[in-house]
GROMACS .gro file of C-alpha atoms in nm:
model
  351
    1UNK     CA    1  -1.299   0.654   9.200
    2UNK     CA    2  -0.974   0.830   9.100
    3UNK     CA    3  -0.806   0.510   9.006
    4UNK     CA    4  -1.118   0.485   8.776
    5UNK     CA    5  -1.109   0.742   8.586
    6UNK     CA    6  -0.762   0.781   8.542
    7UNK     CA    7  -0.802   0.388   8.433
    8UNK     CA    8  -1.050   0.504   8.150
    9UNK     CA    9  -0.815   0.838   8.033
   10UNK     CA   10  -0.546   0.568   8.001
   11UNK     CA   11  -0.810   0.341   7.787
   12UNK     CA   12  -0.903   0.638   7.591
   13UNK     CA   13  -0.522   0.739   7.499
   14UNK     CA   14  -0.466   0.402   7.429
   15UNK     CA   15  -0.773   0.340   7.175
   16UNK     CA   16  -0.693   0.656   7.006
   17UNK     CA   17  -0.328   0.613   6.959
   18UNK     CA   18  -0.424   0.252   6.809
   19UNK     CA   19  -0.691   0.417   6.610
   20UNK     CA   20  -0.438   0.659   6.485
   21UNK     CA   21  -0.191   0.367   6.381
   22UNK     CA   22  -0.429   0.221   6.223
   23UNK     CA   23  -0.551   0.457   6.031
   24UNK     CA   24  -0.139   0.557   5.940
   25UNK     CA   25  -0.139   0.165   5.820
   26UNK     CA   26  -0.424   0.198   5.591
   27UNK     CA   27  -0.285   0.518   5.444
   28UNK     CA   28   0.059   0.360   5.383
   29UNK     CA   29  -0.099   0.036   5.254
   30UNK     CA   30  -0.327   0.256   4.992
   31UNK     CA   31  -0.039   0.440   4.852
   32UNK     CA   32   0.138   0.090   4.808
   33UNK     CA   33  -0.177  -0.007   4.646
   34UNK     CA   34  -0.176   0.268   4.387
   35UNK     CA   35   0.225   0.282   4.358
   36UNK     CA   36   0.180  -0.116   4.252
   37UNK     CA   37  -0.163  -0.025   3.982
   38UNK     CA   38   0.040   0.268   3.868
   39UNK     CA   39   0.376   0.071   3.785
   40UNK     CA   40   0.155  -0.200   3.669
   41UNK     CA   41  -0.005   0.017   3.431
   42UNK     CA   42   0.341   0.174   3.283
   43UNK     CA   43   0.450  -0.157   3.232
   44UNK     CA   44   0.098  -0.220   3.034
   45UNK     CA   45   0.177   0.080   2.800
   46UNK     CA   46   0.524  -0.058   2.761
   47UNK     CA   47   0.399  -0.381   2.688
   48UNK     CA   48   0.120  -0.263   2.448
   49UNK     CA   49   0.406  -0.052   2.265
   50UNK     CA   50   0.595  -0.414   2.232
   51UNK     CA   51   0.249  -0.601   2.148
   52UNK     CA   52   0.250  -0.849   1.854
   53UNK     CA   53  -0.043  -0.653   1.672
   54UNK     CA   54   0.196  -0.356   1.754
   55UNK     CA   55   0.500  -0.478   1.585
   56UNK     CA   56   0.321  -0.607   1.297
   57UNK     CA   57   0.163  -0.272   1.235
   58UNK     CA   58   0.521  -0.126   1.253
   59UNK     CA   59   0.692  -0.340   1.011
   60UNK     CA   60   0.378  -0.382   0.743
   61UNK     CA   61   0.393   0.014   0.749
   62UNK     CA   62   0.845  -0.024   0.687
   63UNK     CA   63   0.738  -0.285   0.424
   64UNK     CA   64   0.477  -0.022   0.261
   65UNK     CA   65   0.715   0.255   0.257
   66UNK     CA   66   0.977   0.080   0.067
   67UNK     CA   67   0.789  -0.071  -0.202
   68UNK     CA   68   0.620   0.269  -0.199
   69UNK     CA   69   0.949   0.438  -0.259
   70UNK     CA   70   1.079   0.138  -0.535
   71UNK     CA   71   0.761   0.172  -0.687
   72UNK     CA   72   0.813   0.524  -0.778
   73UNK     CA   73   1.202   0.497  -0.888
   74UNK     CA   74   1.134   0.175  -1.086
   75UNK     CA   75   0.871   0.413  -1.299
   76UNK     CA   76   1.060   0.725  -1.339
   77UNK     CA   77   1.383   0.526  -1.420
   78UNK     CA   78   1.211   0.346  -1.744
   79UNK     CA   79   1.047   0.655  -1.822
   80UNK     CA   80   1.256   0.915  -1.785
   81UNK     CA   81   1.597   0.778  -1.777
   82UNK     CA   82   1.569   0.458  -2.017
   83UNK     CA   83   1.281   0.764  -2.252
   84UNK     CA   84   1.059   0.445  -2.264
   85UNK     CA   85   0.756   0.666  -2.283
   86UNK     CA   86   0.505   0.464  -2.462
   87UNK     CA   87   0.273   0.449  -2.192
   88UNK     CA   88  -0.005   0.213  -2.303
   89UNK     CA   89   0.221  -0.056  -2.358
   90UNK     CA   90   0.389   0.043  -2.005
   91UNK     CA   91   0.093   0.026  -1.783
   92UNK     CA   92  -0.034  -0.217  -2.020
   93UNK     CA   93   0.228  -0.467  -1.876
   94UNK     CA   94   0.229  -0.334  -1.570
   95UNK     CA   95  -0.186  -0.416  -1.521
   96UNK     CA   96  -0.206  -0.755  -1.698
   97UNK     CA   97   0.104  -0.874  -1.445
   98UNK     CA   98  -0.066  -0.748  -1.146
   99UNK     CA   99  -0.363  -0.880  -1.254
  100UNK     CA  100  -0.181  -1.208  -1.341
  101UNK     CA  101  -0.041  -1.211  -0.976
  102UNK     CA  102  -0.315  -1.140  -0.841
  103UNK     CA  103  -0.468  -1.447  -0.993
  104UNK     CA  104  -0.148  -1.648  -0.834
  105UNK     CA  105  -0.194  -1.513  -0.511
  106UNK     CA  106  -0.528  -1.574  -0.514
  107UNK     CA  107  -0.521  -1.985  -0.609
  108UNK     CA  108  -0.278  -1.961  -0.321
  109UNK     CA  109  -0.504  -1.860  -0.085
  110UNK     CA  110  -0.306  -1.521   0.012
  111UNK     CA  111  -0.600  -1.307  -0.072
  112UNK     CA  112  -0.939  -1.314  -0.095
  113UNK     CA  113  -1.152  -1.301  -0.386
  114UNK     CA  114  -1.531  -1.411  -0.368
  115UNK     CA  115  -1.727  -1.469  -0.663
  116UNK     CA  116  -1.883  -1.109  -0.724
  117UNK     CA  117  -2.216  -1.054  -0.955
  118UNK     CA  118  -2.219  -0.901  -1.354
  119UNK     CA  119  -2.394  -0.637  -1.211
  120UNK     CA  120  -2.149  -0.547  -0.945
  121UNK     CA  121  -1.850  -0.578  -1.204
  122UNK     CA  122  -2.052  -0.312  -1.420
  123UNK     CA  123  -2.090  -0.096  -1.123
  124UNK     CA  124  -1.707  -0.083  -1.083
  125UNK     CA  125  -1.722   0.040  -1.464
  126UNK     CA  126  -1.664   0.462  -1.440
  127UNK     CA  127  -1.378   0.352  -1.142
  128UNK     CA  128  -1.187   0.169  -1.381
  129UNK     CA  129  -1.187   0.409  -1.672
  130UNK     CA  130  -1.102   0.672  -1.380
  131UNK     CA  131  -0.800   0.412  -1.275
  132UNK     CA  132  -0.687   0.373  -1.666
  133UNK     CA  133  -0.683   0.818  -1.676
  134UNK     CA  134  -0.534   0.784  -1.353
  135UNK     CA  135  -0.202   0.581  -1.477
  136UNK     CA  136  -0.201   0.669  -1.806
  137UNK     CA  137  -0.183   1.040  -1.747
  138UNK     CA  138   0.032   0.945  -1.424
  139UNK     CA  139   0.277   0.795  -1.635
  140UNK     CA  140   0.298   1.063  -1.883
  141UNK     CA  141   0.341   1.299  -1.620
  142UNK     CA  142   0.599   1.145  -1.434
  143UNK     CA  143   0.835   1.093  -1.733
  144UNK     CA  144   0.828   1.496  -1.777
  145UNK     CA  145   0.822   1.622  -1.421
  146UNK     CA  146   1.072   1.536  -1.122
  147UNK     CA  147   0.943   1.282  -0.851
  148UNK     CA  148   0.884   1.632  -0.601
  149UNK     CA  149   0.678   1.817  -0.886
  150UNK     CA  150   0.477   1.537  -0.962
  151UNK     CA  151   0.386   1.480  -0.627
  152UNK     CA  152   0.302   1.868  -0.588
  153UNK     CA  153   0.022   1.816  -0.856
  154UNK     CA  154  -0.076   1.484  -0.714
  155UNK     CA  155  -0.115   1.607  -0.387
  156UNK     CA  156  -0.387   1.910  -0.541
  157UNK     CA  157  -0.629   1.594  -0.624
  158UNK     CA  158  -0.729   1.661  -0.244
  159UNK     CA  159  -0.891   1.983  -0.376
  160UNK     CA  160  -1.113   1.820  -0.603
  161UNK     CA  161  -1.203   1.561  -0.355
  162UNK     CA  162  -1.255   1.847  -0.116
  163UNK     CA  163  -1.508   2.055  -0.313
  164UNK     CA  164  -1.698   1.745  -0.440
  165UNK     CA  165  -1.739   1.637  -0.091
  166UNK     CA  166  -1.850   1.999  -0.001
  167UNK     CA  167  -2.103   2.040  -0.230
  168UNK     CA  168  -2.266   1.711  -0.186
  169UNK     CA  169  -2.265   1.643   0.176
  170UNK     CA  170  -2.331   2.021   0.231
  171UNK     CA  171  -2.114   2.024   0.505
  172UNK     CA  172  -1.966   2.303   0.684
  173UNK     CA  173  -1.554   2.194   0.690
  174UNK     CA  174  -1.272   2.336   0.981
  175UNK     CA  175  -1.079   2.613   0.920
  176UNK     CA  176  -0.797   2.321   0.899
  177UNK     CA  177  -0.898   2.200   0.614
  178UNK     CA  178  -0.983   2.533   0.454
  179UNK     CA  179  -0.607   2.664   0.500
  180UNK     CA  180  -0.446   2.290   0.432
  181UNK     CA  181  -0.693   2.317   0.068
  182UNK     CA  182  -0.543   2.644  -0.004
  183UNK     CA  183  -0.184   2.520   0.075
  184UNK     CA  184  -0.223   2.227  -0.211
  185UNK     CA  185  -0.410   2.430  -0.491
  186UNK     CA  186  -0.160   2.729  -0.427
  187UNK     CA  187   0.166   2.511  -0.436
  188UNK     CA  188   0.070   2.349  -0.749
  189UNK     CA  189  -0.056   2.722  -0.870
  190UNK     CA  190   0.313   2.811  -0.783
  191UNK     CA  191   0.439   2.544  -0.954
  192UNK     CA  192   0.328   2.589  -1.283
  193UNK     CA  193   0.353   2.964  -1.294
  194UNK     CA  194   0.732   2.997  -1.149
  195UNK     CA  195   0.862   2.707  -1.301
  196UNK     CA  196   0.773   2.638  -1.668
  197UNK     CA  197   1.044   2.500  -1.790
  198UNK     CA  198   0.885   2.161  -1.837
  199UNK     CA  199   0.679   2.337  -2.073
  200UNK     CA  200   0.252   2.252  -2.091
  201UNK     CA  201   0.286   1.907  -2.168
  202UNK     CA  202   0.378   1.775  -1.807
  203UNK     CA  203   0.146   2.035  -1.626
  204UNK     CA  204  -0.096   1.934  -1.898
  205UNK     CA  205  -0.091   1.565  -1.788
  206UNK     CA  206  -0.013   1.629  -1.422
  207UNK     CA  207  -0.379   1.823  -1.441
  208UNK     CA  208  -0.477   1.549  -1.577
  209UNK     CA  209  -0.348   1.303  -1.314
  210UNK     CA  210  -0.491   1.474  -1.062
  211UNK     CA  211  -0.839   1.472  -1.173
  212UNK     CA  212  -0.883   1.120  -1.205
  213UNK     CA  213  -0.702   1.047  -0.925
  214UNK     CA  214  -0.976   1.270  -0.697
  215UNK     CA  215  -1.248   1.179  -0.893
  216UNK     CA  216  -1.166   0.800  -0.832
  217UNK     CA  217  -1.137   0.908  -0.473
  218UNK     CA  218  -1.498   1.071  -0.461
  219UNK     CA  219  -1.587   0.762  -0.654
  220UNK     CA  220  -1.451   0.490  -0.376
  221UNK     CA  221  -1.662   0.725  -0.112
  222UNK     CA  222  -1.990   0.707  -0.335
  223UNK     CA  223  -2.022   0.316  -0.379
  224UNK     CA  224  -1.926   0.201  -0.022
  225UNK     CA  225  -2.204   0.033  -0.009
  226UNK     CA  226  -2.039  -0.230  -0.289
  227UNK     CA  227  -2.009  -0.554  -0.198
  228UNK     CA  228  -1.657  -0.567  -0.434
  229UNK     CA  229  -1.376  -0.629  -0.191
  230UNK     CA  230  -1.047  -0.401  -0.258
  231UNK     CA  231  -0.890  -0.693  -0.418
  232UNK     CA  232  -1.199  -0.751  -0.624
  233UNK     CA  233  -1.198  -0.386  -0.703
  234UNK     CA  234  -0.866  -0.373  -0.818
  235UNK     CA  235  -0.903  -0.712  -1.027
  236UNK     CA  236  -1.149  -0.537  -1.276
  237UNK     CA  237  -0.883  -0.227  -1.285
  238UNK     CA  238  -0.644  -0.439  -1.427
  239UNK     CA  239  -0.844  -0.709  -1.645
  240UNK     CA  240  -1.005  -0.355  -1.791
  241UNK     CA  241  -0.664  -0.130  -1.835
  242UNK     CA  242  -0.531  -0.455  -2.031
  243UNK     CA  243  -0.826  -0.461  -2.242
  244UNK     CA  244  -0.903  -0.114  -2.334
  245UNK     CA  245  -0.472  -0.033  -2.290
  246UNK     CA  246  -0.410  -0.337  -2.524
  247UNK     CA  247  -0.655  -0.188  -2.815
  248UNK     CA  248  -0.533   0.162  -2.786
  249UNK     CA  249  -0.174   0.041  -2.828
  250UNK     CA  250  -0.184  -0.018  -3.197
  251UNK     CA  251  -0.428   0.359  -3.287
  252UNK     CA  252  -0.179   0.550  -3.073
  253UNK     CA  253   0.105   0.395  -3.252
  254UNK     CA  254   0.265   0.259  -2.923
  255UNK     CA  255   0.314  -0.063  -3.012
  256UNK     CA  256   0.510   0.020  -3.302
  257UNK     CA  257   0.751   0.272  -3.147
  258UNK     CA  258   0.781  -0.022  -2.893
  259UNK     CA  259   0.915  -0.227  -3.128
  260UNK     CA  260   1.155   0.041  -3.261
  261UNK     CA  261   1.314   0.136  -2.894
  262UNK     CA  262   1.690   0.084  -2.892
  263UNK     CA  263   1.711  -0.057  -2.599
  264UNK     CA  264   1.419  -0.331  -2.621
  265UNK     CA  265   1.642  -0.606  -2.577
  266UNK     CA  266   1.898  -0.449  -2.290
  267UNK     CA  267   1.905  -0.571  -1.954
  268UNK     CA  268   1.842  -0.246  -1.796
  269UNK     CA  269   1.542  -0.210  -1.970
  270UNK     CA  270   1.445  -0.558  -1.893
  271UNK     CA  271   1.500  -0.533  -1.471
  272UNK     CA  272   1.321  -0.200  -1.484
  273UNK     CA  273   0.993  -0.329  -1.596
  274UNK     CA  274   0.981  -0.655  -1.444
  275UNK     CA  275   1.080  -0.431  -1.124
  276UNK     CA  276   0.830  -0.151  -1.173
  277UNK     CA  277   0.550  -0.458  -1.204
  278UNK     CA  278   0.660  -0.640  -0.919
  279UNK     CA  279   0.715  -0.333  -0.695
  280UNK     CA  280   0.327  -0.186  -0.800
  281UNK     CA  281   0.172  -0.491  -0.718
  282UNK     CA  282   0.362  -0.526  -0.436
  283UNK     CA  283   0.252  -0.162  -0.299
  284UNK     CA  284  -0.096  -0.260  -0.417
  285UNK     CA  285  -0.105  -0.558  -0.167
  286UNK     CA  286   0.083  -0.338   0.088
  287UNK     CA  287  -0.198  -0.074   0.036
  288UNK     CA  288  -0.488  -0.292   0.105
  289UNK     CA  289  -0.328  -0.444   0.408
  290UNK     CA  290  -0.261  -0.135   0.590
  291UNK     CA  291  -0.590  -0.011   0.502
  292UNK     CA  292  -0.724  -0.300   0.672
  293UNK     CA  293  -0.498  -0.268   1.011
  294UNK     CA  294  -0.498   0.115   1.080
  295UNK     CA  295  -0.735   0.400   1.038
  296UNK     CA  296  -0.794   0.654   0.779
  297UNK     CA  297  -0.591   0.926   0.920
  298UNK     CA  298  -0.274   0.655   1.028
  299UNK     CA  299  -0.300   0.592   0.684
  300UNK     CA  300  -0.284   0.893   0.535
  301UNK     CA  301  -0.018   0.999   0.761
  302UNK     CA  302   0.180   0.691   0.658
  303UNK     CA  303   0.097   0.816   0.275
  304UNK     CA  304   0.271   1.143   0.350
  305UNK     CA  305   0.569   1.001   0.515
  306UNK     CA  306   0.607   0.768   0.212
  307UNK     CA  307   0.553   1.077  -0.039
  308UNK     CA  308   0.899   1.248   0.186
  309UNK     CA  309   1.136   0.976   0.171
  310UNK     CA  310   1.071   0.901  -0.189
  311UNK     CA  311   1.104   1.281  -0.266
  312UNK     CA  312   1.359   1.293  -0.078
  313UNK     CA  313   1.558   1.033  -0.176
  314UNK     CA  314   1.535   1.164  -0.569
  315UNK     CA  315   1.700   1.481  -0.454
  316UNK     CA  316   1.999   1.325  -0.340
  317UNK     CA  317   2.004   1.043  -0.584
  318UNK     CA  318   2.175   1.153  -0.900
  319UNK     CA  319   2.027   0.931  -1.181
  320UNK     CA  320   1.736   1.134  -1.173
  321UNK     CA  321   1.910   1.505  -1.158
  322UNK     CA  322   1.639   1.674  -1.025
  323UNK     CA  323   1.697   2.074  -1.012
  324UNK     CA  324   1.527   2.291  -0.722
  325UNK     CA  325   1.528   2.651  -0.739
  326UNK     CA  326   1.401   2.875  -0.421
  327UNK     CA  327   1.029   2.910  -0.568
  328UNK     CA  328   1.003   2.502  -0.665
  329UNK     CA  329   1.148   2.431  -0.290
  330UNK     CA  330   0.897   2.652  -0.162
  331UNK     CA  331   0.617   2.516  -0.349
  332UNK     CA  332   0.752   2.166  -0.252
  333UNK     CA  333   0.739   2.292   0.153
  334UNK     CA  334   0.397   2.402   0.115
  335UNK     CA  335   0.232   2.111  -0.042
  336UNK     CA  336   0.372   1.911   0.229
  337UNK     CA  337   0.291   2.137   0.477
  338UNK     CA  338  -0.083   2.109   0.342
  339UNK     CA  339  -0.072   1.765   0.329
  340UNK     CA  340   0.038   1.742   0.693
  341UNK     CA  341  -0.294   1.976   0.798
  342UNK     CA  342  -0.534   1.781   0.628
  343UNK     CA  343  -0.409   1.427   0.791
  344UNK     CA  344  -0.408   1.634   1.114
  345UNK     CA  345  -0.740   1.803   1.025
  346UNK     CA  346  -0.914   1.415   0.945
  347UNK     CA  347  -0.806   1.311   1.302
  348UNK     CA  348  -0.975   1.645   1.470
  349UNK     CA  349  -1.301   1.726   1.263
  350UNK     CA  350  -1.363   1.975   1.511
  351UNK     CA  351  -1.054   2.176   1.458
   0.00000   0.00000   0.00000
């Protein structure tokens, strides 16, 4: 009877040591489990970082940056430092080659442009007299003002946009926005007031500028429901701006102070406008693709990285002998920083 029970402590000591082991194996083999998912899953993330789609993203946004950036320098160097300001005759060439590339690119098959109605190409009407304000006072502007001012005053079209937006959608907006708003209108405020040298003609047609470029805005948002595709859109932009920019050419006496600039026939003059078309159209199709690969706020992020190096770049570049004192720097800092708060204030609503 002894032998027994001592038999069945033994059994019992046993069973629970094995139990005990086994449970220690299961434990061991579940953190190897989750070691192996977790390592898997940094190597995802790594992997995703390194994607294809990734990449692409990455080098379309590079690609949109520069012609963003030779876009702008193209533009201020015929206007400002070849004084080719005749500006109907400028964007005049400018539209009817992007709309003549278009066409190319098009027959090609690199875009896509369906067959849209009358109706829907009359609905696209007040956007394209907004785009032909837009460029025309745009390139007014910019032969006046510095690269940095003019995007100061550009950057204030978010105010418009912001009110219009307010008082139609009745919606209550983040404290964000409220304080990035404030940041734009006050810089450009700032601008004007502290630094008049450039007298009320390039404020005059900044102002300008900037109202058609947030009314066009508000306009885009209103008529989402259009079946016009961006590169439909921006087809009757151009085929209108030549039209209407080809007309006023001749009244505004354009054409014939055209004819009369000294340097017609130079070959500066010559590689700056075939350079300022090919670089617009260029950011054009560069615009519509990243629109189509990354979200609103990406994009508008990307916008005010672009609107940086191009600002900054015309500081240190001396062809265009741009002149900062401490109240234009300042003005400069807080339109960026304004810009920053409303890309960050798009991404969090809420904030």
């Amino acid at each position: 009877m002894l032998f027994r029970s001592r038999l069945l402590l033994v059994e019992n000591v046993l069973r629970v040591k094995v139990g005990a082991a086994s449970r220690a194996a299961e434990v061991q083999l579940r953190c190897q489990r989750e070691r192996r998912a977790s390592e898997q899953l940094r190597a995802n993330k790594v992997s995703d970082v390194f994607s294809p789609m990734n990449v692409a993203r990455v080098i379309l946004a590079l690609i949109f940056c520069t012609f963003f950036t030779a876009s702008y320098f193209t533009n201020k160097y015929v206007l400002s430092v070849l004084r080719f300001t005749f500006p109907t005759i400028f964007q005049g060439w400018q539209t009817s080659t992007g709309a003549l590339l278009l066409l190319v690119t098009w027959k090609l098959g690199w875009v896509e442009i369906n067959g849209f109605s009358r109706s829907a190409a009359f609905s696209q009407l007040p956007g394209a007299f907004l785009f032909i304000g837009n460029i025309y006072a745009g390139s007014k502007a910019l032969s006046l003002l510095p690269i940095p001012f003019f995007f100061v005053l550009q950057n204030a079209s978010e105010v418009f946009v912001f009110l219009m937006i307010t008082v139609t959608h009745r919606k209550k907006p983040s404290w964000m926005k409220l304080v990035s708003v404030c940041l734009l209108l006050g810089s450009a405020t700032g601008l004007i007031l502290y630094n008049p040298r450039f007298g009320p003609s390039g404020y005059t047609w900044g102002s300008i500028h900037l109202f058609c470029v947030g009314a066009y805005k508000v306009f885009q948002k209103s008529t989402k429901s259009s079946h016009l595709s961006d590169f439909e859109e921006q087809l009757i932009n151009n085929v209108t701006s030549v039209l209407l920019l080809g007309f006023s050419a001749y009244s505004t006496g354009d054409l014939a102070g055209a004819l009369d600039f000294p340097l017609l026939t130079s070959y500066s003059f010559h590689t700056g406008c075939l350079g300022s078309a090919v670089f617009n159209f260029c950011l054009m199709l560069a615009t519509i693709k990243l629109k189509g690969s990354l979200s609103q706020e990406q994009c508008g992020g990307l916008f005010f990285l672009a609107k940086i190096l191009a600002s900054g770049l015309s500081l240190v570049l001396s062809t265009f002998s741009t002149v900062l004192s401490l109240e234009t720097l300042c003005c400069i800092i807080l339109s960026s920083t304004g810009e920053a708060l409303l890309v960050y204030s798009d991404r969090f609503p809420s904030v």
